[in-house]
Short mmCIF file of C-alpha atoms in Angstrom, two decimals:
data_model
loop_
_atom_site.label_atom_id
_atom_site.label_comp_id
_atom_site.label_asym_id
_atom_site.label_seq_id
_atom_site.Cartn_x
_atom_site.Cartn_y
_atom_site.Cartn_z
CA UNK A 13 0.00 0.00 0.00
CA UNK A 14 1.64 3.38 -0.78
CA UNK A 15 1.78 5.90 1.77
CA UNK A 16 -0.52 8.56 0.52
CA UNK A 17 -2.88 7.34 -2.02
CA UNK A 18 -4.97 9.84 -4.07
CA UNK A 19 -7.59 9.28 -7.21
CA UNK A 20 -5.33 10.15 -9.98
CA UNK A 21 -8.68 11.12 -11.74
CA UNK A 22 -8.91 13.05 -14.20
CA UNK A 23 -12.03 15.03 -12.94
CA UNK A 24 -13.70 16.72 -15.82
CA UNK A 25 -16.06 19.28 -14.09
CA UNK A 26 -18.24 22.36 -15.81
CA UNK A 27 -17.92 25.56 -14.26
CA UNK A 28 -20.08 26.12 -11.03
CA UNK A 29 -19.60 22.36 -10.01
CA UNK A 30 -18.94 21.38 -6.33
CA UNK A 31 -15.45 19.17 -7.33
CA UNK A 32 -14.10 17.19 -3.77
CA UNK A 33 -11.20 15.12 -3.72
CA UNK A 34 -9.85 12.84 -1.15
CA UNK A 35 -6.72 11.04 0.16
CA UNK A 36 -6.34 8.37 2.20
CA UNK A 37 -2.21 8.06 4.10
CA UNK A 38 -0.93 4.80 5.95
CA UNK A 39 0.80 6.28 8.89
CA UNK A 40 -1.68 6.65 11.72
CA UNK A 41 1.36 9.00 13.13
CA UNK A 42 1.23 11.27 10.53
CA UNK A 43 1.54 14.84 11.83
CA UNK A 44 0.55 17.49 9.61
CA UNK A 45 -1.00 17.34 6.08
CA UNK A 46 -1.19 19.64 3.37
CA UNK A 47 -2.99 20.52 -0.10
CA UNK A 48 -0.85 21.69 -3.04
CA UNK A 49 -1.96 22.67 -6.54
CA UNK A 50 0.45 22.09 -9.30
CA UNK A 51 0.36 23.61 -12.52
CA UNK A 52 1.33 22.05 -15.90
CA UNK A 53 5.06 22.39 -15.85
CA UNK A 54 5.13 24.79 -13.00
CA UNK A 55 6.47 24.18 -9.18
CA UNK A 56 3.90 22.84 -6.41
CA UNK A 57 2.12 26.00 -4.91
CA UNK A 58 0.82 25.44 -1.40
CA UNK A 59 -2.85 25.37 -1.18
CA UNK A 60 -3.87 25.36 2.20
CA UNK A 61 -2.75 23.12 5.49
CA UNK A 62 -5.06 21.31 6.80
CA UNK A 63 -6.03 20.85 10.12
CA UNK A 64 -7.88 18.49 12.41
CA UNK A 65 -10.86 20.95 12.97
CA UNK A 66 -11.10 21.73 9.16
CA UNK A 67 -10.59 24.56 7.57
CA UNK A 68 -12.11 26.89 4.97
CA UNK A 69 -10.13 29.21 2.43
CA UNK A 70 -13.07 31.24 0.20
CA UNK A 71 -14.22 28.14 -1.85
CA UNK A 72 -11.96 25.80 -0.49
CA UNK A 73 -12.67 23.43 2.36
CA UNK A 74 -10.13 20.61 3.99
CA UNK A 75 -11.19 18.76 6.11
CA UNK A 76 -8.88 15.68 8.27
CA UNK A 77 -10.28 12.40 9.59
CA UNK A 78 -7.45 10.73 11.27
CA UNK A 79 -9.71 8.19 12.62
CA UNK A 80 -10.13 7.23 8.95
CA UNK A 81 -6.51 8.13 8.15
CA UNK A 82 -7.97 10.24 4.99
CA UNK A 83 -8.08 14.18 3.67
CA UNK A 84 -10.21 15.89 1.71
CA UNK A 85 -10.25 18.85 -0.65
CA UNK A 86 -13.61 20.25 -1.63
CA UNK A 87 -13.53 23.04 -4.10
CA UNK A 88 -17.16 24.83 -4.76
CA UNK A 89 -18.43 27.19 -7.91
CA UNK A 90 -15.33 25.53 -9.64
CA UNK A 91 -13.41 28.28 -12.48
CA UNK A 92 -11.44 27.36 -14.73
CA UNK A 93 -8.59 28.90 -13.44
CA UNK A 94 -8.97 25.86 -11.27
CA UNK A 95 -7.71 23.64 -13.58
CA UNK A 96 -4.63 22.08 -12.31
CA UNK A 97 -3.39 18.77 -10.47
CA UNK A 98 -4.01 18.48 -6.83
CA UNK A 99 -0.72 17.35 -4.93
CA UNK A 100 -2.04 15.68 -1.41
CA UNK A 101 1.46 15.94 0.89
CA UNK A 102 1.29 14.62 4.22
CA UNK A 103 4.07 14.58 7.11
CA UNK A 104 5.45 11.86 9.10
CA UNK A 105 7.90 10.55 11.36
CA UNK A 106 10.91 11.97 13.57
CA UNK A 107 12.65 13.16 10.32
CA UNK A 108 9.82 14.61 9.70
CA UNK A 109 9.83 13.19 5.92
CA UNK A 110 6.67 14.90 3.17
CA UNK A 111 4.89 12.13 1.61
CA UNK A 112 3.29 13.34 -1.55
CA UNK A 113 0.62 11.42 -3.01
CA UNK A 114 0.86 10.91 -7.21
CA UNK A 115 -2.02 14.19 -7.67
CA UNK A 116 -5.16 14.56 -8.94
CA UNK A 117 -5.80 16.30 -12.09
CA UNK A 118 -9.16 18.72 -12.33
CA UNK A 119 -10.18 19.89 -15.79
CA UNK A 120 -13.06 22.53 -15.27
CA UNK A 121 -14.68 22.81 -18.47
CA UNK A 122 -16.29 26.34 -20.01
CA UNK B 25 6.99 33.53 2.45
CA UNK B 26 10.60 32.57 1.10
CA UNK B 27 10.93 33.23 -2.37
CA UNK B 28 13.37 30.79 -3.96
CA UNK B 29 14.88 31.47 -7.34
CA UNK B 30 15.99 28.10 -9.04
CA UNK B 31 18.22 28.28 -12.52
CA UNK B 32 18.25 26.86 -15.24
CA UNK B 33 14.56 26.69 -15.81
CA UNK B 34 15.07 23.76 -18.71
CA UNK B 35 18.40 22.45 -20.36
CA UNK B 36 18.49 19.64 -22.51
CA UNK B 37 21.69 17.76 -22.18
CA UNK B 38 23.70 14.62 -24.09
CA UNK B 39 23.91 11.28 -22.60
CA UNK B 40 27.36 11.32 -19.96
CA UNK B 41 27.46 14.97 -18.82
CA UNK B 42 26.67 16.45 -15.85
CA UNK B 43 24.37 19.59 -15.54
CA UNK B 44 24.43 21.77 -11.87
CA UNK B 45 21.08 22.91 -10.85
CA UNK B 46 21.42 26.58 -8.56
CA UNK B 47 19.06 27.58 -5.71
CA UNK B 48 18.83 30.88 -4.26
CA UNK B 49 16.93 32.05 -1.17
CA UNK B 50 16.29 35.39 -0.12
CA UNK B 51 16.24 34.62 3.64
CA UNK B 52 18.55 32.28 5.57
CA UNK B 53 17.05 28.33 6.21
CA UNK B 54 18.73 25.70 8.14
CA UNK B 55 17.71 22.96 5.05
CA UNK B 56 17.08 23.08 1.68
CA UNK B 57 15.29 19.71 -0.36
CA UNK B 58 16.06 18.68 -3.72
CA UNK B 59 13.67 16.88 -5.38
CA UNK B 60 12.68 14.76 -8.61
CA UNK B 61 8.99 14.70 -10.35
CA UNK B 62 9.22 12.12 -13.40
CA UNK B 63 6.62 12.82 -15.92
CA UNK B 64 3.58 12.05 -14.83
CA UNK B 65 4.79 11.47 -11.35
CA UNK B 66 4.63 12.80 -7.88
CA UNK B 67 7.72 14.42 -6.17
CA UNK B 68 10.57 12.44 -4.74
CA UNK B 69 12.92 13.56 -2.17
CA UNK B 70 16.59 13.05 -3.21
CA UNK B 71 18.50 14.35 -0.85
CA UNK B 72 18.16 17.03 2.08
CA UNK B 73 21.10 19.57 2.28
CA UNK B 74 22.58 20.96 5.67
CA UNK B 75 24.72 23.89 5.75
CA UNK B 76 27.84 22.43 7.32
CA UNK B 77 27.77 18.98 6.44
CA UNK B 78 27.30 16.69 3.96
CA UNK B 79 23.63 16.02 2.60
CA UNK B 80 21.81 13.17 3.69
CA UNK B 81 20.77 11.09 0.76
CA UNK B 82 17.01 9.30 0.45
CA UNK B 83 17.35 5.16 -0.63
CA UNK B 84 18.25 4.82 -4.48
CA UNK B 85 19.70 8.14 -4.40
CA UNK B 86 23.67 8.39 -4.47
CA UNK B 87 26.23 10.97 -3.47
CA UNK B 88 28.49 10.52 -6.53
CA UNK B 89 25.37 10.30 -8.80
CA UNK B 90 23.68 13.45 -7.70
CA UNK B 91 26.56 15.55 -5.54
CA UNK B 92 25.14 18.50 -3.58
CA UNK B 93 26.73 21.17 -2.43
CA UNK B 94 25.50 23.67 0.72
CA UNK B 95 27.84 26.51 1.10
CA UNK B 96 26.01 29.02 3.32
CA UNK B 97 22.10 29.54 4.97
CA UNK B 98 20.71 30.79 1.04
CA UNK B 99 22.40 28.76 -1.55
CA UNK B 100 22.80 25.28 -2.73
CA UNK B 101 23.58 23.31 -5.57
CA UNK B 102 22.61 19.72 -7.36
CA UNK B 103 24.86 18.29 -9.94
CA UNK B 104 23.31 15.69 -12.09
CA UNK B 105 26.27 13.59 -13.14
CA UNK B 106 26.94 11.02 -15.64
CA UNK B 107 23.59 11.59 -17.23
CA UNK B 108 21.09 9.26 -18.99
CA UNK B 109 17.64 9.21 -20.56
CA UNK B 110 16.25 7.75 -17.28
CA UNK B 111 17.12 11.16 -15.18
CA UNK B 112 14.89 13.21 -17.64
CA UNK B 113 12.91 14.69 -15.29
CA UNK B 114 11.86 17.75 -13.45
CA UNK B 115 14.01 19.01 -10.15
CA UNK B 116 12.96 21.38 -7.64
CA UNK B 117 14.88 22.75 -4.49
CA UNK B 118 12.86 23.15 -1.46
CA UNK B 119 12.77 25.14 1.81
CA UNK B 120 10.72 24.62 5.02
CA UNK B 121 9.31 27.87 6.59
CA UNK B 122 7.77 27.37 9.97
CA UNK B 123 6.39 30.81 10.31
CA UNK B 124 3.31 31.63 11.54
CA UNK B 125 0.35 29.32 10.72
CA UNK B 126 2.67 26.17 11.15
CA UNK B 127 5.50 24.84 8.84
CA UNK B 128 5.12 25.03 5.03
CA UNK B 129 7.28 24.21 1.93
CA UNK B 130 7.76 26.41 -0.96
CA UNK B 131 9.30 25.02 -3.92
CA UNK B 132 11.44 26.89 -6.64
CA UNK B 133 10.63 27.13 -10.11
CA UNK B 134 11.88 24.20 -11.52
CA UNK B 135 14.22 22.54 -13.65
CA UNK B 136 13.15 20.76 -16.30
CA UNK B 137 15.88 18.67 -17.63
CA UNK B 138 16.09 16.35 -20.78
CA UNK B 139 18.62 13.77 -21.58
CA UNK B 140 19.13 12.78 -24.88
#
């Protein structure tokens, strides 16, 4: 089992859709966990963290079950400009090592 | 947040040479992450480098195959040596700020890199 699985997708959503994504990670330990959007051919931009009580960013919304070991990434009235892949990063262990999941890819369509 | 300025952007290279990827930061951090996205992959840590002491490497990842230098708190470099098709890929330094709202890590641009 990898340690931070995502649905690769890709999600192919019209404009105004309510998109969510999730991510499931292996290490009940895990200590923080993060969101990252990634352009096509561009660097990882952070998102948002995300944090046990969930949190809301305009039309973003994380939210963290650890019980369930799994994030989420719900992204409503979608734009296009939303268009990107959808890096799920999570952090573990005394090293502190990022895990980042393989990304899901969002289309929004005009 | 740290802004990181990463060159070359893109090189393409021939099979057996060695390219050296810069990273700049305009504040001082304790470590700086290199890191590898094949296409159509996620990222992959190679290597974390210390100021002050050698980098510590990530399994399948080798000193003498990807050398990294750490001279001072801003800079650092990543030599890709010895290259072949297989190391086409993109590479992107990293820094962790753990500023207010909790730790975060800000990537440079990039450097996409192919091997012919």
């Amino acid at each position: 089992r990898k340690e931070v699985e995502q649905d690769p997708g890709p999600f192919n959503v019209p404009e105004g859709a309510t998109v969510a994504f999730n991510c499931t990670y292996s290490n009940s330990a895990s200590q923080s966990f993060f969101w990252y959007r990634q352009d096509c051919r561009k660097e990882p931009k952070l998102l948002m963290s995300v944090y046990s009580s969930g949190n809301e960013d305009g039309r973003f919304t994380a939210q963290l079950n650890r019980a369930s070991q799994y994030i989420s990434l719900l992204i409503r009235d979608s734009k296009l400009s939303d268009s990107a892949t959808y890096l799920c990063v999570v952090l573990s262990g005394s090293a502190r090592q990022l895990t980042f999941g393989s990304g899901t890819q969002l289309t929004v369509l005009p | 947040s740290a802004v990181i300025s990463q060159k070359p952007s893109r090189d393409i290279c021939q099979r057996g040479t060695s390219l050296t990827i810069q990273c700049q930061v305009d504040s001082q951090v304790t470590m700086m992450f290199w890191y590898r996205q094949q296409p159509g992959q996620s990222l992959t840590l190679i290597a974390t480098a210390n100021q002050g002491s050698e980098a510590t490497y990530e399994s399948g990842f080798v000193i003498d195959k990807f050398p990294i230098s750490r001279p001072n708190l801003t800079f650092s470099t990543l030599t890709v040596s010895n290259m072949s098709p297989e190391d086409s890929s993109i590479y992107l330094c990293s820094v962790e700020d753990r500023g207010t709202g909790g730790e975060k890590l800000f990537f440079g641009s990039g450097t996409q890199l192919s091997v012919l």
